[in-house]
Amino acid sequence: MKTEDLKNSQEYKYGFSTDVENIRAPKGLNEKTIKFISNIKKEPKWMLEWRLKAFNRLKVLKEPDWQKPKYPKIDYQDLYYYSAPKSVSDKPKSLDEIDPKILETYKKLGIPLDEQKRLNGIAVDAVFDSVSVATTFKDELTKKGIIFCSISEAIKKHPDLVKKYLGSVIPLSDHYFATLNSAVFTDGSFVYIPPHTRCPMELSTYFRINASETGQFERTLIIADKGSYVSYLEGCTAPMRDENQLHAANVELVALDDAEIKYSTVQNWYPGDENGVGGIYNFVTKRGACRGKNSKISWTQVETGSAITWKYPSCILQGDNSVGEFYSIAITNNHQKADTGTKMIHLGKNTKSKIISKGISAGKADNMYRGLVEIKNKASNSRNYTQCDSLLMGNKCGAHTIPYIKNNNSTSTIEHEATTTKINEEQLYYCNQRGLDQEEAVSLIVNGFCKEVLQQLPMEFAVEAQKLVAISLEGSVG
Amino acid sequence: MLNIKNLEAKVDNKHILNGLNLDIKPGEVHAIMGPNGSGKSTLANVLSGKNGYETKGEIKFDGQNLSELSTEERAQKGIFLAFQYPLEIPGVNTNIFLKTSLNSVRKARGEKELDTLSFLKIVKEKSSELGIDEKFLSRQLNVGFSGGEKKKNEILQMKILQPKLAILDETDSGLDIDALRIVADGVNSYKNKDNAFLIITHYQRLLDYIKPDFIHVLSKGKIVKTGDAELGVELEKTGYANFI
Ligand SMILES: Nc1ncnc2c1ncn2[C@@H]1O[C@H](COP(=O)(O)OP(=O)(O)O)[C@@H](O)[C@H]1O
Ligand SMILES: [Mg+2]
């Protein structure tokens, strides 16, 4: 093995930071900070009141501690809650007004924002620290009545929709991190698809943490009205820093009658170095409500980054015949830890859910699948199928599966399968004998292991995700 | 092409090969026969560079010392092993595996990597020669293949990768008579004056189709007898008892 090459390629590709002048809220979690955020965003009064209500609720909530990965106590008073490049503190009207350094940053990340070079057929909302810096393809979407903008803009321009749906899936007083987010969220994306409309392109948000000592609290709300369809993808990166940075996002999805939302995530936050120093704490609440009959929500996630990943994208299957899906790949290497899975709550009749989870651990990492499937007493003829596969690379990593199952309806069934395998030396040998080097062989075998999940991703991203899977495991066998 | 001198191999302090000598020249077909556990697969694995063996002695391939090369480098230089028990790799499409494999080998030879179209053309041709249905190649590698299908798939890979030295480890075991003929035809049509074969088998019946230049009897990790094709016929009649 050419160690030099390995070193170079193993380095986190997105670890650079951009030197821009920032506007920051003073450090600390208090009413003043919340008012600062609301004020700088020129929010209406109802929004500030909503935030303050969340903040009051937060005072009596405790940080949860039942998760497997433990982390040092976070000093919430020692964090910045708002940081925005000066140049975009007032949202720029056109790309010309955006700091060229930021445009350059997105270019380096492979997300060009300028008009000529935009990604083909993918509309992008780019969030830099606490603000959305640009949304592409807006006009084309507007023609169809589709709203795709930053949540800050939606609060001002579409208050009725926001008031109606914000917090309707993740209530104000949910759990600690979700409530913290409700109090201090800064930006994120908003999507509304009108009835009987098929969104003609992938919608995508790209989150970038740049500033240090700053938490990122993004908020995304997607509403698919009756008979509509949308596919949405988020990607994330952060600079390499030796501090741990907190990312606590809330994502809410609402699917009305016959609507479908496909939500894909490729999470590649900075994972920390090989000794476990630095990296993002990715504590995220994602929840979708299949509110209408025959509605469908499908989560696909490829989690390769972050020091700690702690999230359970969930579906609340309220409408009769609604469908919830969760496809997940969680890769942990070195000292990374992941505690992730899903919750499928069956309320309506004939509701179906499917969970496919692929956990891969290497190095000294720990990977946990934790999932809840609950069939309530009125959810007759409902079905769940769960399959959890773990792949271990080496002897120092761990994999765990904890399924919680509650079935309160005798006409409904829950099925669970789980496997744990070690990466097979014989398979590697077979590949080597056919001329593949160790890295190619691992990539091939692991991508084979993840196939059912990878094929859920939109084409353009499946290829990227495959490469990412290979890169995150480089040097882990050999 | 291949020169083995005094080869010894140990696993977990157990001696498996005990001073084995063998020379193979281009254009030759060598057969190795011997009882179960005599070290045939071990020899194949040591030649192709599998980890876990402690070896002594010398193996030269085209003048180069093999111990300096990793498994994939040996494969790229033209050593191919058709496995006794081909492995299943779930989720990996057979065609994609073949393409990745061929391109690694081509890259190492300084040849241009093939795009999907030109690759499929090659596969189509070679698989039809072996009577392999193309649909079969979009399935997961070896998953759910019958014993015979797995062996045919090994020979297909050999024909695609075009090795200099092909080692066939009991490729005939578990084949019915039709499959055996197809595999033998595959070998015969690939054979030429520049490449060589090392065929490991228990049975004379394969050697009825592929005529070896030499037959070696392996016992307790050593070659105890070498002869021409006639030796196979004799072994078939008398068994190994006379030689070990
Ligand atoms: N990895 C191993 N560990 C211990 N013993 C082994 C190992 N591989 C092979 N052996 C032993 O070495 C001997 C030769 O094995 P093998 O080369 O597979 O024989 P053959 O292919 O001729 O049947 C057998 O006794 C077998 O049990
Ligand atoms: Mg054997």
mmCIF file with all atom_site columns, N, CA, C and O in Angstrom, chain A residues 1 424-438 440 444-449 451, chain B residues 45 48 50 71-72 75-76 79-81 83 87-92 97 101 104 141-142 154 157:
data_model
loop_
_atom_site.group_PDB
_atom_site.id
_atom_site.type_symbol
_atom_site.label_atom_id
_atom_site.label_alt_id
_atom_site.label_comp_id
_atom_site.label_asym_id
_atom_site.label_entity_id
_atom_site.label_seq_id
_atom_site.pdbx_PDB_ins_code
_atom_site.Cartn_x
_atom_site.Cartn_y
_atom_site.Cartn_z
_atom_site.occupancy
_atom_site.B_iso_or_equiv
_atom_site.pdbx_formal_charge
_atom_site.auth_seq_id
_atom_site.auth_comp_id
_atom_site.auth_asym_id
_atom_site.auth_atom_id
_atom_site.pdbx_PDB_model_num
ATOM 1   N N  . MET A 1 1   ? 0.838   -1.220  0.000   1.00 0.00 ? 1   MET A N  1
ATOM 2   C CA . MET A 1 1   ? 0.000   0.000   0.000   1.00 0.00 ? 1   MET A CA 1
ATOM 3   C C  . MET A 1 1   ? 0.856   1.247   0.000   1.00 0.00 ? 1   MET A C  1
ATOM 4   O O  . MET A 1 1   ? 1.797   1.372   0.773   1.00 0.00 ? 1   MET A O  1
ATOM 5   N N  . ASN A 1 424 ? -15.198 -10.092 5.244   1.00 0.00 ? 424 ASN A N  1
ATOM 6   C CA . ASN A 1 424 ? -14.725 -11.433 5.053   1.00 0.00 ? 424 ASN A CA 1
ATOM 7   C C  . ASN A 1 424 ? -13.365 -11.438 4.347   1.00 0.00 ? 424 ASN A C  1
ATOM 8   O O  . ASN A 1 424 ? -13.232 -10.973 3.225   1.00 0.00 ? 424 ASN A O  1
ATOM 9   N N  . GLU A 1 425 ? -12.357 -11.972 5.028   1.00 0.00 ? 425 GLU A N  1
ATOM 10  C CA . GLU A 1 425 ? -11.007 -12.035 4.466   1.00 0.00 ? 425 GLU A CA 1
ATOM 11  C C  . GLU A 1 425 ? -10.992 -12.796 3.140   1.00 0.00 ? 425 GLU A C  1
ATOM 12  O O  . GLU A 1 425 ? -10.257 -12.464 2.223   1.00 0.00 ? 425 GLU A O  1
ATOM 13  N N  . GLU A 1 426 ? -11.824 -13.830 3.080   1.00 0.00 ? 426 GLU A N  1
ATOM 14  C CA . GLU A 1 426 ? -11.858 -14.658 1.870   1.00 0.00 ? 426 GLU A CA 1
ATOM 15  C C  . GLU A 1 426 ? -12.408 -13.869 0.683   1.00 0.00 ? 426 GLU A C  1
ATOM 16  O O  . GLU A 1 426 ? -11.934 -14.023 -0.442  1.00 0.00 ? 426 GLU A O  1
ATOM 17  N N  . GLN A 1 427 ? -13.419 -13.014 0.975   1.00 0.00 ? 427 GLN A N  1
ATOM 18  C CA . GLN A 1 427 ? -13.965 -12.180 -0.101  1.00 0.00 ? 427 GLN A CA 1
ATOM 19  C C  . GLN A 1 427 ? -12.913 -11.196 -0.600  1.00 0.00 ? 427 GLN A C  1
ATOM 20  O O  . GLN A 1 427 ? -12.776 -10.959 -1.799  1.00 0.00 ? 427 GLN A O  1
ATOM 21  N N  . LEU A 1 428 ? -12.163 -10.630 0.359   1.00 0.00 ? 428 LEU A N  1
ATOM 22  C CA . LEU A 1 428 ? -11.110 -9.695  -0.030  1.00 0.00 ? 428 LEU A CA 1
ATOM 23  C C  . LEU A 1 428 ? -10.060 -10.401 -0.880  1.00 0.00 ? 428 LEU A C  1
ATOM 24  O O  . LEU A 1 428 ? -9.597  -9.883  -1.893  1.00 0.00 ? 428 LEU A O  1
ATOM 25  N N  . TYR A 1 429 ? -9.697  -11.606 -0.454  1.00 0.00 ? 429 TYR A N  1
ATOM 26  C CA . TYR A 1 429 ? -8.709  -12.396 -1.193  1.00 0.00 ? 429 TYR A CA 1
ATOM 27  C C  . TYR A 1 429 ? -9.194  -12.673 -2.611  1.00 0.00 ? 429 TYR A C  1
ATOM 28  O O  . TYR A 1 429 ? -8.457  -12.510 -3.592  1.00 0.00 ? 429 TYR A O  1
ATOM 29  N N  . TYR A 1 430 ? -10.452 -13.053 -2.702  1.00 0.00 ? 430 TYR A N  1
ATOM 30  C CA . TYR A 1 430 ? -11.042 -13.327 -4.015  1.00 0.00 ? 430 TYR A CA 1
ATOM 31  C C  . TYR A 1 430 ? -10.902 -12.101 -4.922  1.00 0.00 ? 430 TYR A C  1
ATOM 32  O O  . TYR A 1 430 ? -10.464 -12.201 -6.075  1.00 0.00 ? 430 TYR A O  1
ATOM 33  N N  . CYS A 1 431 ? -11.244 -10.927 -4.381  1.00 0.00 ? 431 CYS A N  1
ATOM 34  C CA . CYS A 1 431 ? -11.146 -9.691  -5.178  1.00 0.00 ? 431 CYS A CA 1
ATOM 35  C C  . CYS A 1 431 ? -9.689  -9.379  -5.526  1.00 0.00 ? 431 CYS A C  1
ATOM 36  O O  . CYS A 1 431 ? -9.388  -8.995  -6.654  1.00 0.00 ? 431 CYS A O  1
ATOM 37  N N  . ASN A 1 432 ? -8.796  -9.518  -4.543  1.00 0.00 ? 432 ASN A N  1
ATOM 38  C CA . ASN A 1 432 ? -7.369  -9.269  -4.799  1.00 0.00 ? 432 ASN A CA 1
ATOM 39  C C  . ASN A 1 432 ? -6.862  -10.184 -5.905  1.00 0.00 ? 432 ASN A C  1
ATOM 40  O O  . ASN A 1 432 ? -6.097  -9.782  -6.771  1.00 0.00 ? 432 ASN A O  1
ATOM 41  N N  . GLN A 1 433 ? -7.291  -11.433 -5.874  1.00 0.00 ? 433 GLN A N  1
ATOM 42  C CA . GLN A 1 433 ? -6.838  -12.393 -6.872  1.00 0.00 ? 433 GLN A CA 1
ATOM 43  C C  . GLN A 1 433 ? -7.295  -11.989 -8.269  1.00 0.00 ? 433 GLN A C  1
ATOM 44  O O  . GLN A 1 433 ? -6.710  -12.365 -9.264  1.00 0.00 ? 433 GLN A O  1
ATOM 45  N N  . ARG A 1 434 ? -8.338  -11.185 -8.318  1.00 0.00 ? 434 ARG A N  1
ATOM 46  C CA . ARG A 1 434 ? -8.818  -10.711 -9.621  1.00 0.00 ? 434 ARG A CA 1
ATOM 47  C C  . ARG A 1 434 ? -8.228  -9.351  -9.972  1.00 0.00 ? 434 ARG A C  1
ATOM 48  O O  . ARG A 1 434 ? -8.725  -8.660  -10.845 1.00 0.00 ? 434 ARG A O  1
ATOM 49  N N  . GLY A 1 435 ? -7.203  -8.939  -9.225  1.00 0.00 ? 435 GLY A N  1
ATOM 50  C CA . GLY A 1 435 ? -6.485  -7.721  -9.603  1.00 0.00 ? 435 GLY A CA 1
ATOM 51  C C  . GLY A 1 435 ? -6.923  -6.464  -8.882  1.00 0.00 ? 435 GLY A C  1
ATOM 52  O O  . GLY A 1 435 ? -6.353  -5.395  -9.091  1.00 0.00 ? 435 GLY A O  1
ATOM 53  N N  . LEU A 1 436 ? -7.946  -6.545  -8.016  1.00 0.00 ? 436 LEU A N  1
ATOM 54  C CA . LEU A 1 436 ? -8.394  -5.358  -7.284  1.00 0.00 ? 436 LEU A CA 1
ATOM 55  C C  . LEU A 1 436 ? -7.498  -5.145  -6.068  1.00 0.00 ? 436 LEU A C  1
ATOM 56  O O  . LEU A 1 436 ? -7.204  -6.100  -5.350  1.00 0.00 ? 436 LEU A O  1
ATOM 57  N N  . ASP A 1 437 ? -7.085  -3.898  -5.830  1.00 0.00 ? 437 ASP A N  1
ATOM 58  C CA . ASP A 1 437 ? -6.298  -3.673  -4.617  1.00 0.00 ? 437 ASP A CA 1
ATOM 59  C C  . ASP A 1 437 ? -7.247  -3.608  -3.419  1.00 0.00 ? 437 ASP A C  1
ATOM 60  O O  . ASP A 1 437 ? -8.466  -3.650  -3.565  1.00 0.00 ? 437 ASP A O  1
ATOM 61  N N  . GLN A 1 438 ? -6.641  -3.506  -2.241  1.00 0.00 ? 438 GLN A N  1
ATOM 62  C CA . GLN A 1 438 ? -7.415  -3.587  -1.010  1.00 0.00 ? 438 GLN A CA 1
ATOM 63  C C  . GLN A 1 438 ? -8.541  -2.540  -0.949  1.00 0.00 ? 438 GLN A C  1
ATOM 64  O O  . GLN A 1 438 ? -9.659  -2.849  -0.577  1.00 0.00 ? 438 GLN A O  1
ATOM 65  N N  . GLU A 1 440 ? -10.016 -0.913  -3.431  1.00 0.00 ? 440 GLU A N  1
ATOM 66  C CA . GLU A 1 440 ? -11.065 -1.217  -4.418  1.00 0.00 ? 440 GLU A CA 1
ATOM 67  C C  . GLU A 1 440 ? -11.932 -2.364  -3.933  1.00 0.00 ? 440 GLU A C  1
ATOM 68  O O  . GLU A 1 440 ? -13.149 -2.362  -4.106  1.00 0.00 ? 440 GLU A O  1
ATOM 69  N N  . LEU A 1 444 ? -15.868 -2.179  -3.118  1.00 0.00 ? 444 LEU A N  1
ATOM 70  C CA . LEU A 1 444 ? -16.800 -3.033  -3.846  1.00 0.00 ? 444 LEU A CA 1
ATOM 71  C C  . LEU A 1 444 ? -17.689 -3.837  -2.891  1.00 0.00 ? 444 LEU A C  1
ATOM 72  O O  . LEU A 1 444 ? -18.909 -3.892  -3.043  1.00 0.00 ? 444 LEU A O  1
ATOM 73  N N  . ILE A 1 445 ? -17.068 -4.433  -1.896  1.00 0.00 ? 445 ILE A N  1
ATOM 74  C CA . ILE A 1 445 ? -17.823 -5.275  -0.969  1.00 0.00 ? 445 ILE A CA 1
ATOM 75  C C  . ILE A 1 445 ? -18.784 -4.439  -0.129  1.00 0.00 ? 445 ILE A C  1
ATOM 76  O O  . ILE A 1 445 ? -19.944 -4.794  0.058   1.00 0.00 ? 445 ILE A O  1
ATOM 77  N N  . VAL A 1 446 ? -18.283 -3.284  0.344   1.00 0.00 ? 446 VAL A N  1
ATOM 78  C CA . VAL A 1 446 ? -19.127 -2.447  1.194   1.00 0.00 ? 446 VAL A CA 1
ATOM 79  C C  . VAL A 1 446 ? -20.277 -1.852  0.391   1.00 0.00 ? 446 VAL A C  1
ATOM 80  O O  . VAL A 1 446 ? -21.417 -1.815  0.842   1.00 0.00 ? 446 VAL A O  1
ATOM 81  N N  . ASN A 1 447 ? -19.976 -1.412  -0.829  1.00 0.00 ? 447 ASN A N  1
ATOM 82  C CA . ASN A 1 447 ? -21.057 -0.883  -1.645  1.00 0.00 ? 447 ASN A CA 1
ATOM 83  C C  . ASN A 1 447 ? -22.078 -1.960  -1.982  1.00 0.00 ? 447 ASN A C  1
ATOM 84  O O  . ASN A 1 447 ? -23.271 -1.687  -2.090  1.00 0.00 ? 447 ASN A O  1
ATOM 85  N N  . GLY A 1 448 ? -21.616 -3.182  -2.118  1.00 0.00 ? 448 GLY A N  1
ATOM 86  C CA . GLY A 1 448 ? -22.540 -4.298  -2.308  1.00 0.00 ? 448 GLY A CA 1
ATOM 87  C C  . GLY A 1 448 ? -23.419 -4.487  -1.087  1.00 0.00 ? 448 GLY A C  1
ATOM 88  O O  . GLY A 1 448 ? -24.634 -4.656  -1.191  1.00 0.00 ? 448 GLY A O  1
ATOM 89  N N  . PHE A 1 449 ? -22.802 -4.384  0.065   1.00 0.00 ? 449 PHE A N  1
ATOM 90  C CA . PHE A 1 449 ? -23.519 -4.522  1.339   1.00 0.00 ? 449 PHE A CA 1
ATOM 91  C C  . PHE A 1 449 ? -24.604 -3.448  1.476   1.00 0.00 ? 449 PHE A C  1
ATOM 92  O O  . PHE A 1 449 ? -25.673 -3.685  2.039   1.00 0.00 ? 449 PHE A O  1
ATOM 93  N N  . LYS A 1 451 ? -26.136 -1.828  -1.011  1.00 0.00 ? 451 LYS A N  1
ATOM 94  C CA . LYS A 1 451 ? -26.812 -1.595  -2.275  1.00 0.00 ? 451 LYS A CA 1
ATOM 95  C C  . LYS A 1 451 ? -28.289 -1.205  -2.163  1.00 0.00 ? 451 LYS A C  1
ATOM 96  O O  . LYS A 1 451 ? -28.744 -0.264  -2.798  1.00 0.00 ? 451 LYS A O  1
ATOM 97  N N  . ASN B 2 45  ? -2.857  -21.354 -3.384  1.00 0.00 ? 45  ASN B N  1
ATOM 98  C CA . ASN B 2 45  ? -2.955  -20.121 -2.592  1.00 0.00 ? 45  ASN B CA 1
ATOM 99  C C  . ASN B 2 45  ? -1.609  -19.439 -2.389  1.00 0.00 ? 45  ASN B C  1
ATOM 100 O O  . ASN B 2 45  ? -1.509  -18.218 -2.420  1.00 0.00 ? 45  ASN B O  1
ATOM 101 N N  . SER B 2 48  ? -0.713  -17.655 -5.504  1.00 0.00 ? 48  SER B N  1
ATOM 102 C CA . SER B 2 48  ? -1.444  -16.422 -5.791  1.00 0.00 ? 48  SER B CA 1
ATOM 103 C C  . SER B 2 48  ? -1.300  -15.400 -4.675  1.00 0.00 ? 48  SER B C  1
ATOM 104 O O  . SER B 2 48  ? -1.810  -14.286 -4.788  1.00 0.00 ? 48  SER B O  1
ATOM 105 N N  . LYS B 2 50  ? -1.961  -15.587 -1.125  1.00 0.00 ? 50  LYS B N  1
ATOM 106 C CA . LYS B 2 50  ? -2.885  -15.451 -0.009  1.00 0.00 ? 50  LYS B CA 1
ATOM 107 C C  . LYS B 2 50  ? -2.126  -15.226 1.297   1.00 0.00 ? 50  LYS B C  1
ATOM 108 O O  . LYS B 2 50  ? -1.064  -15.804 1.519   1.00 0.00 ? 50  LYS B O  1
ATOM 109 N N  . THR B 2 71  ? -0.965  -9.930  -3.601  1.00 0.00 ? 71  THR B N  1
ATOM 110 C CA . THR B 2 71  ? -1.906  -10.770 -4.349  1.00 0.00 ? 71  THR B CA 1
ATOM 111 C C  . THR B 2 71  ? -2.361  -10.087 -5.635  1.00 0.00 ? 71  THR B C  1
ATOM 112 O O  . THR B 2 71  ? -2.345  -10.697 -6.710  1.00 0.00 ? 71  THR B O  1
ATOM 113 N N  . GLU B 2 72  ? -2.753  -8.784  -5.498  1.00 0.00 ? 72  GLU B N  1
ATOM 114 C CA . GLU B 2 72  ? -3.296  -8.119  -6.693  1.00 0.00 ? 72  GLU B CA 1
ATOM 115 C C  . GLU B 2 72  ? -2.208  -7.878  -7.728  1.00 0.00 ? 72  GLU B C  1
ATOM 116 O O  . GLU B 2 72  ? -2.471  -7.936  -8.929  1.00 0.00 ? 72  GLU B O  1
ATOM 117 N N  . ALA B 2 75  ? -1.829  -10.990 -9.638  1.00 0.00 ? 75  ALA B N  1
ATOM 118 C CA . ALA B 2 75  ? -2.961  -11.137 -10.560 1.00 0.00 ? 75  ALA B CA 1
ATOM 119 C C  . ALA B 2 75  ? -2.759  -10.237 -11.772 1.00 0.00 ? 75  ALA B C  1
ATOM 120 O O  . ALA B 2 75  ? -2.984  -10.647 -12.912 1.00 0.00 ? 75  ALA B O  1
ATOM 121 N N  . GLN B 2 76  ? -2.301  -9.015  -11.497 1.00 0.00 ? 76  GLN B N  1
ATOM 122 C CA . GLN B 2 76  ? -2.105  -8.064  -12.598 1.00 0.00 ? 76  GLN B CA 1
ATOM 123 C C  . GLN B 2 76  ? -0.989  -8.510  -13.533 1.00 0.00 ? 76  GLN B C  1
ATOM 124 O O  . GLN B 2 76  ? -0.998  -8.221  -14.717 1.00 0.00 ? 76  GLN B O  1
ATOM 125 N N  . ILE B 2 79  ? -1.192  -13.990 -13.076 1.00 0.00 ? 79  ILE B N  1
ATOM 126 C CA . ILE B 2 79  ? -1.476  -15.258 -12.402 1.00 0.00 ? 79  ILE B CA 1
ATOM 127 C C  . ILE B 2 79  ? -2.961  -15.290 -12.068 1.00 0.00 ? 79  ILE B C  1
ATOM 128 O O  . ILE B 2 79  ? -3.495  -14.364 -11.458 1.00 0.00 ? 79  ILE B O  1
ATOM 129 N N  . PHE B 2 80  ? -3.617  -16.324 -12.508 1.00 0.00 ? 80  PHE B N  1
ATOM 130 C CA . PHE B 2 80  ? -5.060  -16.439 -12.273 1.00 0.00 ? 80  PHE B CA 1
ATOM 131 C C  . PHE B 2 80  ? -5.346  -17.736 -11.547 1.00 0.00 ? 80  PHE B C  1
ATOM 132 O O  . PHE B 2 80  ? -4.812  -18.783 -11.895 1.00 0.00 ? 80  PHE B O  1
ATOM 133 N N  . LEU B 2 81  ? -6.203  -17.642 -10.537 1.00 0.00 ? 81  LEU B N  1
ATOM 134 C CA . LEU B 2 81  ? -6.595  -18.850 -9.820  1.00 0.00 ? 81  LEU B CA 1
ATOM 135 C C  . LEU B 2 81  ? -8.102  -19.043 -9.938  1.00 0.00 ? 81  LEU B C  1
ATOM 136 O O  . LEU B 2 81  ? -8.879  -18.188 -9.509  1.00 0.00 ? 81  LEU B O  1
ATOM 137 N N  . PHE B 2 83  ? -10.942 -20.736 -8.354  1.00 0.00 ? 83  PHE B N  1
ATOM 138 C CA . PHE B 2 83  ? -11.032 -21.272 -6.998  1.00 0.00 ? 83  PHE B CA 1
ATOM 139 C C  . PHE B 2 83  ? -11.801 -22.584 -6.926  1.00 0.00 ? 83  PHE B C  1
ATOM 140 O O  . PHE B 2 83  ? -12.749 -22.813 -7.684  1.00 0.00 ? 83  PHE B O  1
ATOM 141 N N  . LEU B 2 87  ? -16.254 -17.696 -4.083  1.00 0.00 ? 87  LEU B N  1
ATOM 142 C CA . LEU B 2 87  ? -16.993 -17.041 -3.011  1.00 0.00 ? 87  LEU B CA 1
ATOM 143 C C  . LEU B 2 87  ? -18.172 -16.234 -3.511  1.00 0.00 ? 87  LEU B C  1
ATOM 144 O O  . LEU B 2 87  ? -18.152 -15.690 -4.602  1.00 0.00 ? 87  LEU B O  1
ATOM 145 N N  . GLU B 2 88  ? -19.169 -16.135 -2.650  1.00 0.00 ? 88  GLU B N  1
ATOM 146 C CA . GLU B 2 88  ? -20.315 -15.284 -2.966  1.00 0.00 ? 88  GLU B CA 1
ATOM 147 C C  . GLU B 2 88  ? -20.045 -13.879 -2.435  1.00 0.00 ? 88  GLU B C  1
ATOM 148 O O  . GLU B 2 88  ? -19.545 -13.719 -1.334  1.00 0.00 ? 88  GLU B O  1
ATOM 149 N N  . ILE B 2 89  ? -20.330 -12.876 -3.241  1.00 0.00 ? 89  ILE B N  1
ATOM 150 C CA . ILE B 2 89  ? -20.218 -11.504 -2.750  1.00 0.00 ? 89  ILE B CA 1
ATOM 151 C C  . ILE B 2 89  ? -21.562 -10.808 -2.941  1.00 0.00 ? 89  ILE B C  1
ATOM 152 O O  . ILE B 2 89  ? -21.877 -10.331 -4.026  1.00 0.00 ? 89  ILE B O  1
ATOM 153 N N  . PRO B 2 90  ? -22.373 -10.776 -1.900  1.00 0.00 ? 90  PRO B N  1
ATOM 154 C CA . PRO B 2 90  ? -23.726 -10.257 -2.006  1.00 0.00 ? 90  PRO B CA 1
ATOM 155 C C  . PRO B 2 90  ? -23.745 -8.781  -2.409  1.00 0.00 ? 90  PRO B C  1
ATOM 156 O O  . PRO B 2 90  ? -22.882 -8.014  -2.005  1.00 0.00 ? 90  PRO B O  1
ATOM 157 N N  . GLY B 2 91  ? -24.717 -8.423  -3.217  1.00 0.00 ? 91  GLY B N  1
ATOM 158 C CA . GLY B 2 91  ? -24.918 -7.019  -3.593  1.00 0.00 ? 91  GLY B CA 1
ATOM 159 C C  . GLY B 2 91  ? -24.011 -6.557  -4.720  1.00 0.00 ? 91  GLY B C  1
ATOM 160 O O  . GLY B 2 91  ? -24.185 -5.469  -5.238  1.00 0.00 ? 91  GLY B O  1
ATOM 161 N N  . VAL B 2 92  ? -23.023 -7.379  -5.090  1.00 0.00 ? 92  VAL B N  1
ATOM 162 C CA . VAL B 2 92  ? -22.104 -6.955  -6.141  1.00 0.00 ? 92  VAL B CA 1
ATOM 163 C C  . VAL B 2 92  ? -22.507 -7.612  -7.458  1.00 0.00 ? 92  VAL B C  1
ATOM 164 O O  . VAL B 2 92  ? -22.484 -8.836  -7.587  1.00 0.00 ? 92  VAL B O  1
ATOM 165 N N  . PHE B 2 97  ? -18.349 -6.456  -11.250 1.00 0.00 ? 97  PHE B N  1
ATOM 166 C CA . PHE B 2 97  ? -17.146 -7.079  -10.704 1.00 0.00 ? 97  PHE B CA 1
ATOM 167 C C  . PHE B 2 97  ? -16.157 -7.399  -11.828 1.00 0.00 ? 97  PHE B C  1
ATOM 168 O O  . PHE B 2 97  ? -14.969 -7.079  -11.744 1.00 0.00 ? 97  PHE B O  1
ATOM 169 N N  . SER B 2 101 ? -12.508 -5.693  -12.323 1.00 0.00 ? 101 SER B N  1
ATOM 170 C CA . SER B 2 101 ? -11.374 -6.587  -12.339 1.00 0.00 ? 101 SER B CA 1
ATOM 171 C C  . SER B 2 101 ? -10.554 -6.420  -13.622 1.00 0.00 ? 101 SER B C  1
ATOM 172 O O  . SER B 2 101 ? -9.331  -6.225  -13.588 1.00 0.00 ? 101 SER B O  1
ATOM 173 N N  . SER B 2 104 ? -8.691  -3.115  -13.656 1.00 0.00 ? 104 SER B N  1
ATOM 174 C CA . SER B 2 104 ? -7.508  -3.076  -12.770 1.00 0.00 ? 104 SER B CA 1
ATOM 175 C C  . SER B 2 104 ? -6.335  -3.744  -13.460 1.00 0.00 ? 104 SER B C  1
ATOM 176 O O  . SER B 2 104 ? -5.200  -3.268  -13.405 1.00 0.00 ? 104 SER B O  1
ATOM 177 N N  . LEU B 2 141 ? -22.736 -11.518 -7.584  1.00 0.00 ? 141 LEU B N  1
ATOM 178 C CA . LEU B 2 141 ? -21.621 -12.405 -7.859  1.00 0.00 ? 141 LEU B CA 1
ATOM 179 C C  . LEU B 2 141 ? -21.705 -13.726 -7.081  1.00 0.00 ? 141 LEU B C  1
ATOM 180 O O  . LEU B 2 141 ? -21.620 -13.744 -5.849  1.00 0.00 ? 141 LEU B O  1
ATOM 181 N N  . ASN B 2 142 ? -21.897 -14.797 -7.827  1.00 0.00 ? 142 ASN B N  1
ATOM 182 C CA . ASN B 2 142 ? -21.934 -16.161 -7.291  1.00 0.00 ? 142 ASN B CA 1
ATOM 183 C C  . ASN B 2 142 ? -23.065 -16.448 -6.311  1.00 0.00 ? 142 ASN B C  1
ATOM 184 O O  . ASN B 2 142 ? -23.187 -17.560 -5.810  1.00 0.00 ? 142 ASN B O  1
ATOM 185 N N  . GLU B 2 154 ? -15.901 -18.941 -13.170 1.00 0.00 ? 154 GLU B N  1
ATOM 186 C CA . GLU B 2 154 ? -14.455 -18.819 -12.970 1.00 0.00 ? 154 GLU B CA 1
ATOM 187 C C  . GLU B 2 154 ? -13.725 -18.873 -14.318 1.00 0.00 ? 154 GLU B C  1
ATOM 188 O O  . GLU B 2 154 ? -12.810 -18.102 -14.575 1.00 0.00 ? 154 GLU B O  1
ATOM 189 N N  . GLN B 2 157 ? -14.109 -15.724 -16.206 1.00 0.00 ? 157 GLN B N  1
ATOM 190 C CA . GLN B 2 157 ? -13.189 -14.687 -15.720 1.00 0.00 ? 157 GLN B CA 1
ATOM 191 C C  . GLN B 2 157 ? -11.788 -14.902 -16.266 1.00 0.00 ? 157 GLN B C  1
ATOM 192 O O  . GLN B 2 157 ? -11.091 -13.962 -16.637 1.00 0.00 ? 157 GLN B O  1
#
